[in-house]
The first five atom37 places (N, CA, C, CB, O) and aatype in JSON, in Angstrom:
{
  "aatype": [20, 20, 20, 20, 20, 20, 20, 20, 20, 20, 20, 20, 20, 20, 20, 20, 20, 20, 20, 20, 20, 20, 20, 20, 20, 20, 20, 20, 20, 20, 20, 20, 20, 20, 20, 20, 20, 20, 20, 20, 20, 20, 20, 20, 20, 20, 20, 20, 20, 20, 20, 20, 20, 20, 20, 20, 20, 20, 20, 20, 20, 20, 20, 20, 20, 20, 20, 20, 20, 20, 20, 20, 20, 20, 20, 20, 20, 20, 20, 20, 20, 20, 20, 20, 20, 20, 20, 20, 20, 20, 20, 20, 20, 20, 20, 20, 20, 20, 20, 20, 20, 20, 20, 20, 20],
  "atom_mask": [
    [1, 1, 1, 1, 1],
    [1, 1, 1, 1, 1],
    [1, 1, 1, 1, 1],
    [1, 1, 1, 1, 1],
    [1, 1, 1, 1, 1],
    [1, 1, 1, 1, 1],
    [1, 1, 1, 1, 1],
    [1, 1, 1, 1, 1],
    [1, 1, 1, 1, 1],
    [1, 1, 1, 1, 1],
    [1, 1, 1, 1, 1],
    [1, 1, 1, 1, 1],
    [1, 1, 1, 1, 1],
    [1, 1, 1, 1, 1],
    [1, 1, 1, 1, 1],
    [1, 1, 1, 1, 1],
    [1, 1, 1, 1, 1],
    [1, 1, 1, 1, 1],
    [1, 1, 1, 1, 1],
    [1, 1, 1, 1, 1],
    [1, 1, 1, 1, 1],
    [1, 1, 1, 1, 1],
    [1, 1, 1, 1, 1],
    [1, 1, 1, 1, 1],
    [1, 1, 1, 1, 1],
    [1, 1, 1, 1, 1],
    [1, 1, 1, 1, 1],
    [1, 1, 1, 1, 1],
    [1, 1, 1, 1, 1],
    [1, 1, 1, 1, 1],
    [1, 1, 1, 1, 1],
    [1, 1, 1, 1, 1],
    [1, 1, 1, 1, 1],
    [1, 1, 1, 1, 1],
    [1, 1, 1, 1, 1],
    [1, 1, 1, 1, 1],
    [1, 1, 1, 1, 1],
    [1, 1, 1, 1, 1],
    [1, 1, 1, 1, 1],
    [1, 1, 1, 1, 1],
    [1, 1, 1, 1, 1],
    [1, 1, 1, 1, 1],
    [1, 1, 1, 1, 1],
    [1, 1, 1, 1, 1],
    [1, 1, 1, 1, 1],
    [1, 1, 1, 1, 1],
    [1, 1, 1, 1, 1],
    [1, 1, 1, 1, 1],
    [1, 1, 1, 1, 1],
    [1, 1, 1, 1, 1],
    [1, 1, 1, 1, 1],
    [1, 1, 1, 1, 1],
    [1, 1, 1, 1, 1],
    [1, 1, 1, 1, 1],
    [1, 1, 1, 1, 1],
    [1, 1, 1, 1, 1],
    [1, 1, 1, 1, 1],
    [1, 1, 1, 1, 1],
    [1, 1, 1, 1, 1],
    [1, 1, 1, 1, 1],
    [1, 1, 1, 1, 1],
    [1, 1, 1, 1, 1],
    [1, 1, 1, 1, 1],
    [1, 1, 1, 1, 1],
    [1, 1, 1, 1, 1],
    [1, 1, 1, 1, 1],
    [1, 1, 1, 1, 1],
    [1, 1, 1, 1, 1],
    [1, 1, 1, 1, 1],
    [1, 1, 1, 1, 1],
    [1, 1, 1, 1, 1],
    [1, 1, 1, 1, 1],
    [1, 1, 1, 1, 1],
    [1, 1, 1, 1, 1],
    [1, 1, 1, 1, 1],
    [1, 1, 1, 1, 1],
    [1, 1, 1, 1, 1],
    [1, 1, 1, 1, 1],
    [1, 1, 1, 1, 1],
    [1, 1, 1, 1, 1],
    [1, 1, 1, 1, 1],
    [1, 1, 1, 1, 1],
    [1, 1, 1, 1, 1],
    [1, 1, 1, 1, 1],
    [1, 1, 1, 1, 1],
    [1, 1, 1, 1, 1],
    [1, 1, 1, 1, 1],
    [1, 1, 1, 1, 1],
    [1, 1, 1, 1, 1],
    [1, 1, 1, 1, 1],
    [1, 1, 1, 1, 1],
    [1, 1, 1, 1, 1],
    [1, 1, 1, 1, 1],
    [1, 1, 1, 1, 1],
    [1, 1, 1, 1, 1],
    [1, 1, 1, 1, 1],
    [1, 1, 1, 1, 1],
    [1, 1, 1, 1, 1],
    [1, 1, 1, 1, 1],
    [1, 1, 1, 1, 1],
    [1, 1, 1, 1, 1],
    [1, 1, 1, 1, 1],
    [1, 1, 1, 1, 1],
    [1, 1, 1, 1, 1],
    [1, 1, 1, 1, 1]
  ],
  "atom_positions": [
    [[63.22, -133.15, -103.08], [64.38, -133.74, -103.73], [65.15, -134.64, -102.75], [65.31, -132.64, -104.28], [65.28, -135.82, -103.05]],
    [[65.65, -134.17, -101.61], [65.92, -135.01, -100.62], [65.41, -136.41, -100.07], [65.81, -134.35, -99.88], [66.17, -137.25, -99.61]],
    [[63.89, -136.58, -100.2], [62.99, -137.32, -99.73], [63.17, -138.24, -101.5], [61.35, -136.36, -99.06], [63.17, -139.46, -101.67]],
    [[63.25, -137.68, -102.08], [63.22, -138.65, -103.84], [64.98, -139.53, -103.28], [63.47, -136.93, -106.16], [65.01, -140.65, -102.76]],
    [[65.82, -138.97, -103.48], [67.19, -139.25, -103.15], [67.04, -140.19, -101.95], [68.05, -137.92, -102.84], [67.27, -141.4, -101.97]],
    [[66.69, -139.57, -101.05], [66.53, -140.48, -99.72], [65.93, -142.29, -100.07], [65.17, -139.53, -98.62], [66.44, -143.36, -99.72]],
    [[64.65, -142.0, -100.91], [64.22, -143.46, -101.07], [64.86, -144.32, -102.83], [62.22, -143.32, -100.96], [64.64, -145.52, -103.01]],
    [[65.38, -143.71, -103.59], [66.71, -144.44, -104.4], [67.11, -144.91, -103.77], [67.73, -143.92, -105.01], [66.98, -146.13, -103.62]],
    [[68.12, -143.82, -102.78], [69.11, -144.98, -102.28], [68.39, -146.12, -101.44], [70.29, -144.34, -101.31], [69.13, -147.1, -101.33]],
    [[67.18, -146.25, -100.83], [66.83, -147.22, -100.33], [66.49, -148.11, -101.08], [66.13, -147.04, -99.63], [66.38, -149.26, -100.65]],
    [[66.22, -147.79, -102.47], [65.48, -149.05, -103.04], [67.28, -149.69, -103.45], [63.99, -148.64, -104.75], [67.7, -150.8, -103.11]],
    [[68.01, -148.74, -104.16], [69.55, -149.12, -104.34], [70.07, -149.93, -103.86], [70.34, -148.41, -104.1], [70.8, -150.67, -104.51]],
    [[69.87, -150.09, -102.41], [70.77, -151.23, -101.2], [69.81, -152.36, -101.31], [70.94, -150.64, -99.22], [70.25, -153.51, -101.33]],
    [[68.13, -152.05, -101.39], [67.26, -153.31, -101.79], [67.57, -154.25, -102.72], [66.13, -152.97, -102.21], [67.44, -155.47, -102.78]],
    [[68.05, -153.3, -103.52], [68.56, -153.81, -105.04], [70.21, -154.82, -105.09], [68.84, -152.11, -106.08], [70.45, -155.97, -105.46]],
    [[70.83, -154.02, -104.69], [72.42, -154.93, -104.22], [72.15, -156.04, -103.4], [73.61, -154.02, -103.22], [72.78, -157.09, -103.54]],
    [[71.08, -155.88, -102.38], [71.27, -156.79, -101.74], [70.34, -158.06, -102.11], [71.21, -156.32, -100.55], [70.43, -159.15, -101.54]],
    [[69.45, -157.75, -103.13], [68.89, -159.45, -103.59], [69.62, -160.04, -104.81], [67.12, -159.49, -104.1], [69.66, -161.22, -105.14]],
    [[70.16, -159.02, -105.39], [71.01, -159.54, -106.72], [72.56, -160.25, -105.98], [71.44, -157.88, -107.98], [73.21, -161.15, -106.5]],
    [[72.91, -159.48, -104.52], [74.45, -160.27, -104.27], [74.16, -161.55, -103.93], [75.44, -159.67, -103.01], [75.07, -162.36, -103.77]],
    [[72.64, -161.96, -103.75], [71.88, -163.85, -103.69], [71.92, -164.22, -104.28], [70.77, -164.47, -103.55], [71.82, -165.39, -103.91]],
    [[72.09, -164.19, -105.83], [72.4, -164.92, -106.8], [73.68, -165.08, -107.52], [71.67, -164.66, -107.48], [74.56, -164.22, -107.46]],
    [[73.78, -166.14, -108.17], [74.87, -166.2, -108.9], [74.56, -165.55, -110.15], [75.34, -167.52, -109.04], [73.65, -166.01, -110.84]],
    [[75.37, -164.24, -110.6], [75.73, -163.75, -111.53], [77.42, -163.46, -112.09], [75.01, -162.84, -111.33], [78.41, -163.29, -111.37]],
    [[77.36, -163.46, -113.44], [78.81, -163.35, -113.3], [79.09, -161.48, -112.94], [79.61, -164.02, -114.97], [78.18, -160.72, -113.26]],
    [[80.29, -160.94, -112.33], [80.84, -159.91, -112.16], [80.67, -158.56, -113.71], [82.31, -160.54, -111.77], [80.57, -157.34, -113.6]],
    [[80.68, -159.24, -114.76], [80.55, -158.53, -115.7], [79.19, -157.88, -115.91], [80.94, -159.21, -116.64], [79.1, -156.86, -116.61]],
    [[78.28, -158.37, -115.41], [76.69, -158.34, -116.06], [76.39, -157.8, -114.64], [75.73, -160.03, -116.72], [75.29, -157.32, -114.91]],
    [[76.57, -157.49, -113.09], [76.0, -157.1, -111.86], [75.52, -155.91, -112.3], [76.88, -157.02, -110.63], [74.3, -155.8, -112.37]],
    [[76.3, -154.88, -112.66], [75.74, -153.54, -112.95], [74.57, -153.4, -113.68], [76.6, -152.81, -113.59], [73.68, -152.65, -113.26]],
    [[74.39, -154.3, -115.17], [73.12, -154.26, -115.73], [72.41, -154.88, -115.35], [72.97, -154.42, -116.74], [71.4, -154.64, -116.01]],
    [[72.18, -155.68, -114.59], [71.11, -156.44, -113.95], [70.74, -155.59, -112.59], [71.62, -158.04, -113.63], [69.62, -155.73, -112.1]],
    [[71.86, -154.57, -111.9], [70.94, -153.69, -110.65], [70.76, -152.83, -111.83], [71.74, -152.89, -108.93], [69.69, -153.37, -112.13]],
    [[70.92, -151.84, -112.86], [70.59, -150.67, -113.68], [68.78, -151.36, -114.38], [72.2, -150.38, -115.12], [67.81, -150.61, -114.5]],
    [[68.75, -152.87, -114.75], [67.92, -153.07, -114.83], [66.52, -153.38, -113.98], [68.33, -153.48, -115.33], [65.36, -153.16, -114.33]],
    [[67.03, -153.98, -112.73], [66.29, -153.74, -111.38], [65.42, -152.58, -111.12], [67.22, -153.67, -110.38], [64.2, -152.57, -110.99]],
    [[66.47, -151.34, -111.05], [66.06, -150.29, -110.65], [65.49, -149.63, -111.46], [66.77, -149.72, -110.17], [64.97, -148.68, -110.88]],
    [[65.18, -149.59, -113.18], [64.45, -149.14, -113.94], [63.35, -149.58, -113.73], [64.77, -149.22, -114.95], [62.42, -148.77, -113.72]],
    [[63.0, -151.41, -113.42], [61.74, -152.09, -113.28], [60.85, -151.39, -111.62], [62.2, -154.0, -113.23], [59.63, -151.32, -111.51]],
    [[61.81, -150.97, -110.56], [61.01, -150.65, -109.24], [60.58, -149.49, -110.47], [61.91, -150.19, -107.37], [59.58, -149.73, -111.14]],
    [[61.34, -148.27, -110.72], [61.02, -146.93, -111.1], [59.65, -147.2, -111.71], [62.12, -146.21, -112.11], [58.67, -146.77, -111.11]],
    [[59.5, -147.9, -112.89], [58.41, -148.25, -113.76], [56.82, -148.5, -112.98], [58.92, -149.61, -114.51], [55.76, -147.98, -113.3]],
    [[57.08, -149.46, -111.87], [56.22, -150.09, -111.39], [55.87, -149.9, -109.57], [56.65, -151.36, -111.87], [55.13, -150.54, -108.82]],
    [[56.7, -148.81, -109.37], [56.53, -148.44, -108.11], [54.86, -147.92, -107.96], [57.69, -147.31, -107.79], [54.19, -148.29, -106.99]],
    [[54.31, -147.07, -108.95], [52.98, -146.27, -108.88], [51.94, -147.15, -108.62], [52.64, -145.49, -110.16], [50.8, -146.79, -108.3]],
    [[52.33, -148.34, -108.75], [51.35, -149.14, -109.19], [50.86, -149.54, -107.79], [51.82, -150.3, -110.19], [49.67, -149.83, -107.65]],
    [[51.87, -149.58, -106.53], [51.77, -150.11, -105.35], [50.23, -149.02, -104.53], [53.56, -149.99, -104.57], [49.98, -147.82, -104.7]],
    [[49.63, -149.88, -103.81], [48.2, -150.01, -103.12], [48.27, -149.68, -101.92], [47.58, -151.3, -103.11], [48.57, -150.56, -101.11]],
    [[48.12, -148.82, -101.62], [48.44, -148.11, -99.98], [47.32, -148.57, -99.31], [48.51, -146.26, -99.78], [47.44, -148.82, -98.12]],
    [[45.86, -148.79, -100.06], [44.91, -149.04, -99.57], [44.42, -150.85, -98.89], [44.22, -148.43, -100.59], [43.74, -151.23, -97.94]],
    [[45.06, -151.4, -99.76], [45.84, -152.71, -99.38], [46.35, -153.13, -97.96], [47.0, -152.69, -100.13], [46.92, -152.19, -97.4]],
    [[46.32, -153.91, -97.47], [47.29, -153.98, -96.01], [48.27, -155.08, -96.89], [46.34, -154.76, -94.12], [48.07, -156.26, -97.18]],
    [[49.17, -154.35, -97.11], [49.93, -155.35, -97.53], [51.64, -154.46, -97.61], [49.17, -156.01, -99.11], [51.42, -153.25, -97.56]],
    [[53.33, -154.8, -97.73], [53.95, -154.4, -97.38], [54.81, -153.76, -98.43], [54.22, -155.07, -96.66], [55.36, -154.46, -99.28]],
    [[54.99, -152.12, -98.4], [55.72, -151.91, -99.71], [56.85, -152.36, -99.55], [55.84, -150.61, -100.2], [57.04, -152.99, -100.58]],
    [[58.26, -152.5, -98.55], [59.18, -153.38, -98.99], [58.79, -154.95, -99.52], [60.06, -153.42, -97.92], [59.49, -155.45, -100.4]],
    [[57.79, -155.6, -99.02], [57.76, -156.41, -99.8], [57.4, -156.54, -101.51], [57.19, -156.94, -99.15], [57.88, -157.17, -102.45]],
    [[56.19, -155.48, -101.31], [55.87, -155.37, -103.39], [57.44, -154.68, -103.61], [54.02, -153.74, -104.21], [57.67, -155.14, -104.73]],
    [[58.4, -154.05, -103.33], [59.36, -153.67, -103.78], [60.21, -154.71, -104.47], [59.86, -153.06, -102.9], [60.55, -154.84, -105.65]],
    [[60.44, -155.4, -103.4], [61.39, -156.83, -103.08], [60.75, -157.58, -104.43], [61.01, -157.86, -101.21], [61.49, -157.58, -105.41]],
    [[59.34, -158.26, -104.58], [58.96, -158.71, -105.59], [59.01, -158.02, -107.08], [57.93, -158.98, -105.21], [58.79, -158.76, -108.04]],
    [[59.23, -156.89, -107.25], [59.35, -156.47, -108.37], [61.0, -156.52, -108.81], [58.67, -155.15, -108.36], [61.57, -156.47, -109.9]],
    [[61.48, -156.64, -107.34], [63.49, -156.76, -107.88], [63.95, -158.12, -108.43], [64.77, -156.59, -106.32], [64.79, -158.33, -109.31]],
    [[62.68, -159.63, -107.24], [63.19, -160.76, -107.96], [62.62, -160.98, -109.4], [62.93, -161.95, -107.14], [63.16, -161.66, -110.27]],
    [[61.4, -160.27, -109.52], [60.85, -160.17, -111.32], [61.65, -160.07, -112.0], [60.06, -159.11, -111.89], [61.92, -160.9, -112.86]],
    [[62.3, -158.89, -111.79], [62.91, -158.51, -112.59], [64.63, -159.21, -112.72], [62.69, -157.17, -112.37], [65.33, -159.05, -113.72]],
    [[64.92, -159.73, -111.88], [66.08, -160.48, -112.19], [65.55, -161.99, -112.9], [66.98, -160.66, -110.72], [66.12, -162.52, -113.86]],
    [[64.45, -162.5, -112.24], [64.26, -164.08, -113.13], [64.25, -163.76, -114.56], [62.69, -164.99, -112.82], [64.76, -164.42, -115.46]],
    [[63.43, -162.36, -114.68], [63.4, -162.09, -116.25], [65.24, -161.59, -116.85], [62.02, -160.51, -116.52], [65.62, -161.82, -118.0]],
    [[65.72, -161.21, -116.27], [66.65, -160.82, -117.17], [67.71, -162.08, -117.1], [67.26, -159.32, -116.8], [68.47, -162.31, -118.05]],
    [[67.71, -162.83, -115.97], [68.44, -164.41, -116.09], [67.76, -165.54, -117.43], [68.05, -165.32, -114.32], [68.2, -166.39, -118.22]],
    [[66.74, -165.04, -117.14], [65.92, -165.8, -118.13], [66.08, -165.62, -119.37], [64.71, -165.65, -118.01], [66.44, -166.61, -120.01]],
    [[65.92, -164.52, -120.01], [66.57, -163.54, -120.95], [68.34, -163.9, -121.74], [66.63, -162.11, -119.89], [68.75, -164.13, -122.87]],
    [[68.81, -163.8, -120.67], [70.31, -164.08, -121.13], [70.27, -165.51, -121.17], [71.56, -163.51, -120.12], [70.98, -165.75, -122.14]],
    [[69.8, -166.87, -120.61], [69.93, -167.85, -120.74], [69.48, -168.18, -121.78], [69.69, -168.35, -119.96], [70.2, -168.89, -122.49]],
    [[68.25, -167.84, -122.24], [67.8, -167.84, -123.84], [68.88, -167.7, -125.11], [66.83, -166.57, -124.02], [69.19, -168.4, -126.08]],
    [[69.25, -166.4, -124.55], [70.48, -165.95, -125.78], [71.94, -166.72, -125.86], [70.97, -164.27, -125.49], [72.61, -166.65, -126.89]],
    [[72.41, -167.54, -124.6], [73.48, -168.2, -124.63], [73.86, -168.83, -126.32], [73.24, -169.29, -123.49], [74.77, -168.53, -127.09]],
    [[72.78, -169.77, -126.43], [73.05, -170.21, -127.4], [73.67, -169.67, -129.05], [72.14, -170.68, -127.3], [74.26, -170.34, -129.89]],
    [[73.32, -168.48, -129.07], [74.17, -167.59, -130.34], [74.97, -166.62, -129.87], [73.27, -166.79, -131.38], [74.74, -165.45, -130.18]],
    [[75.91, -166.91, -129.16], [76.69, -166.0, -128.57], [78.4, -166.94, -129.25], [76.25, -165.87, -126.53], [78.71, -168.13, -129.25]],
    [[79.08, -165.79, -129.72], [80.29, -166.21, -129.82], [81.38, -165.32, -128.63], [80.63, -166.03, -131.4], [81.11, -164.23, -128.15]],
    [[82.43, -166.0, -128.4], [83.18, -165.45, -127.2], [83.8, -164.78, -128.86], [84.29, -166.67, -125.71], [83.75, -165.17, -130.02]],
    [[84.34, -163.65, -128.18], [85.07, -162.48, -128.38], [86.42, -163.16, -129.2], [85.39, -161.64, -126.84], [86.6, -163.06, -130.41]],
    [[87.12, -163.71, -128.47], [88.37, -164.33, -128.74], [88.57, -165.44, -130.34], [88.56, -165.21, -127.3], [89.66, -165.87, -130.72]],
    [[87.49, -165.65, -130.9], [87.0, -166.59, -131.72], [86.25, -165.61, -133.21], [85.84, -167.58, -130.7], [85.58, -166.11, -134.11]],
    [[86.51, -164.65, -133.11], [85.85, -163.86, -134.25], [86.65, -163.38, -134.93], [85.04, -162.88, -133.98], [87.58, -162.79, -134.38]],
    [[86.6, -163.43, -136.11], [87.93, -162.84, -137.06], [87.55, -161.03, -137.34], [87.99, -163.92, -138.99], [86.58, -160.34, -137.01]],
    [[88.87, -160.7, -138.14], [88.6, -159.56, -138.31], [87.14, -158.74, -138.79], [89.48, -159.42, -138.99], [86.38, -157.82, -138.5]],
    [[87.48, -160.22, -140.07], [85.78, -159.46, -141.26], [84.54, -159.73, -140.36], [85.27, -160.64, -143.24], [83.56, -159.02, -140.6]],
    [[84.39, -160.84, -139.14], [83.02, -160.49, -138.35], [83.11, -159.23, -137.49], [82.6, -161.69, -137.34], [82.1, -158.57, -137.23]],
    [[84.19, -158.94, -137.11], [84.22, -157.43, -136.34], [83.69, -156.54, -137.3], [85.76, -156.82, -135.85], [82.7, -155.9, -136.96]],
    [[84.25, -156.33, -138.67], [84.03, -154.92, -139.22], [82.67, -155.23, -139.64], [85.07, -154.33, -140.47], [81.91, -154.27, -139.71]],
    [[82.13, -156.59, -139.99], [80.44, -156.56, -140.47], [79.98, -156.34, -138.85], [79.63, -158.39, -141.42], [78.88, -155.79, -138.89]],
    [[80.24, -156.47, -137.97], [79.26, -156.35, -136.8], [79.14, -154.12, -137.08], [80.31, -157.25, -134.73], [78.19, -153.38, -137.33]],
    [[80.32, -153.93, -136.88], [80.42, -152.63, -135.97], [80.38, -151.55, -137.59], [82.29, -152.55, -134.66], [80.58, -150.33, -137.68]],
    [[80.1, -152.37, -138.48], [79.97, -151.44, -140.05], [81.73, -150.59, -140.54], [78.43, -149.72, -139.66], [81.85, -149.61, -141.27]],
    [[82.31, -150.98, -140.18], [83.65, -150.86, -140.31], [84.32, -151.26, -141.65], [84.17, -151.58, -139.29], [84.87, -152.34, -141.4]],
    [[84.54, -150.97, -142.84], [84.88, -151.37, -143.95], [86.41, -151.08, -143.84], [84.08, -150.75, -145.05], [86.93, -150.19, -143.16]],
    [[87.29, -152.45, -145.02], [88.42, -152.61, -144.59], [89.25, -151.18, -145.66], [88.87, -154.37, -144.79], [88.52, -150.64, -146.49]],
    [[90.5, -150.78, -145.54], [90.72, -149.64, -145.94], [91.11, -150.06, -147.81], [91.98, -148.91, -144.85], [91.14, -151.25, -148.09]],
    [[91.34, -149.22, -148.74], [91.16, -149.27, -149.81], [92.4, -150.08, -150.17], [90.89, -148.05, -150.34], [92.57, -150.92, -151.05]],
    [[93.29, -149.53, -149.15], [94.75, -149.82, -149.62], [95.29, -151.33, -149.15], [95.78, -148.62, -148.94], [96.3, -151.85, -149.63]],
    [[94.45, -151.93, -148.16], [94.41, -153.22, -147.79], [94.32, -154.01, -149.45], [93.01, -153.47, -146.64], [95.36, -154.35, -150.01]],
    [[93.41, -154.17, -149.89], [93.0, -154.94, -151.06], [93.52, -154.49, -151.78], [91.86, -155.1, -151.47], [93.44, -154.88, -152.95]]
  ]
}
């Protein structure tokens, strides 16, 4: 358990520290390292001991994967995104299934 804990947190600081290289906004850092670190978890087994080749580096490559994909991802979706501030009541209650009360109408 120690030795599991011990290398999280190593991949963890791997993880902060290639995502604080990019520009992301402050709101989205957390899901983009929560998503990072699901992609090492996923794809760590996969790494080749038999290989001469470097597990911080296959690490490192699976963290920038996984950020081009999720930059990539959200840049896709920009386009149907409404800001928050711009939505009336009746798109809130159709988003979140919220019907208006009886006594309103």
């Amino acid at each position: 358990e120690k030795l599991s804990n011990k290398l999280f947190c190593a991949i963890e600081k791997i993880v902060r520290g290639r995502v604080a290289c990019f520009t992301i906004p402050q709101e989205e850092k957390e899901d983009l390292i929560q998503e990072c670190l699901l992609a090492v978890l996923k794809y760590i087994n996969r790494y080749r001991e038999d290989v001469d080749s470097s597990a911080f580096a296959y690490i490192t490559q699976i963290i920038n994967n996984s950020i081009m994909l999720y930059m990539g991802n959200d840049n896709d979706s920009r386009f149907c995104r409404v800001p928050w501030n711009e939505l009336s009541d009746e798109h809130i209650s159709l988003m979140y299934g919220v019907e208006k009360d009886v006594q309103e109408e």
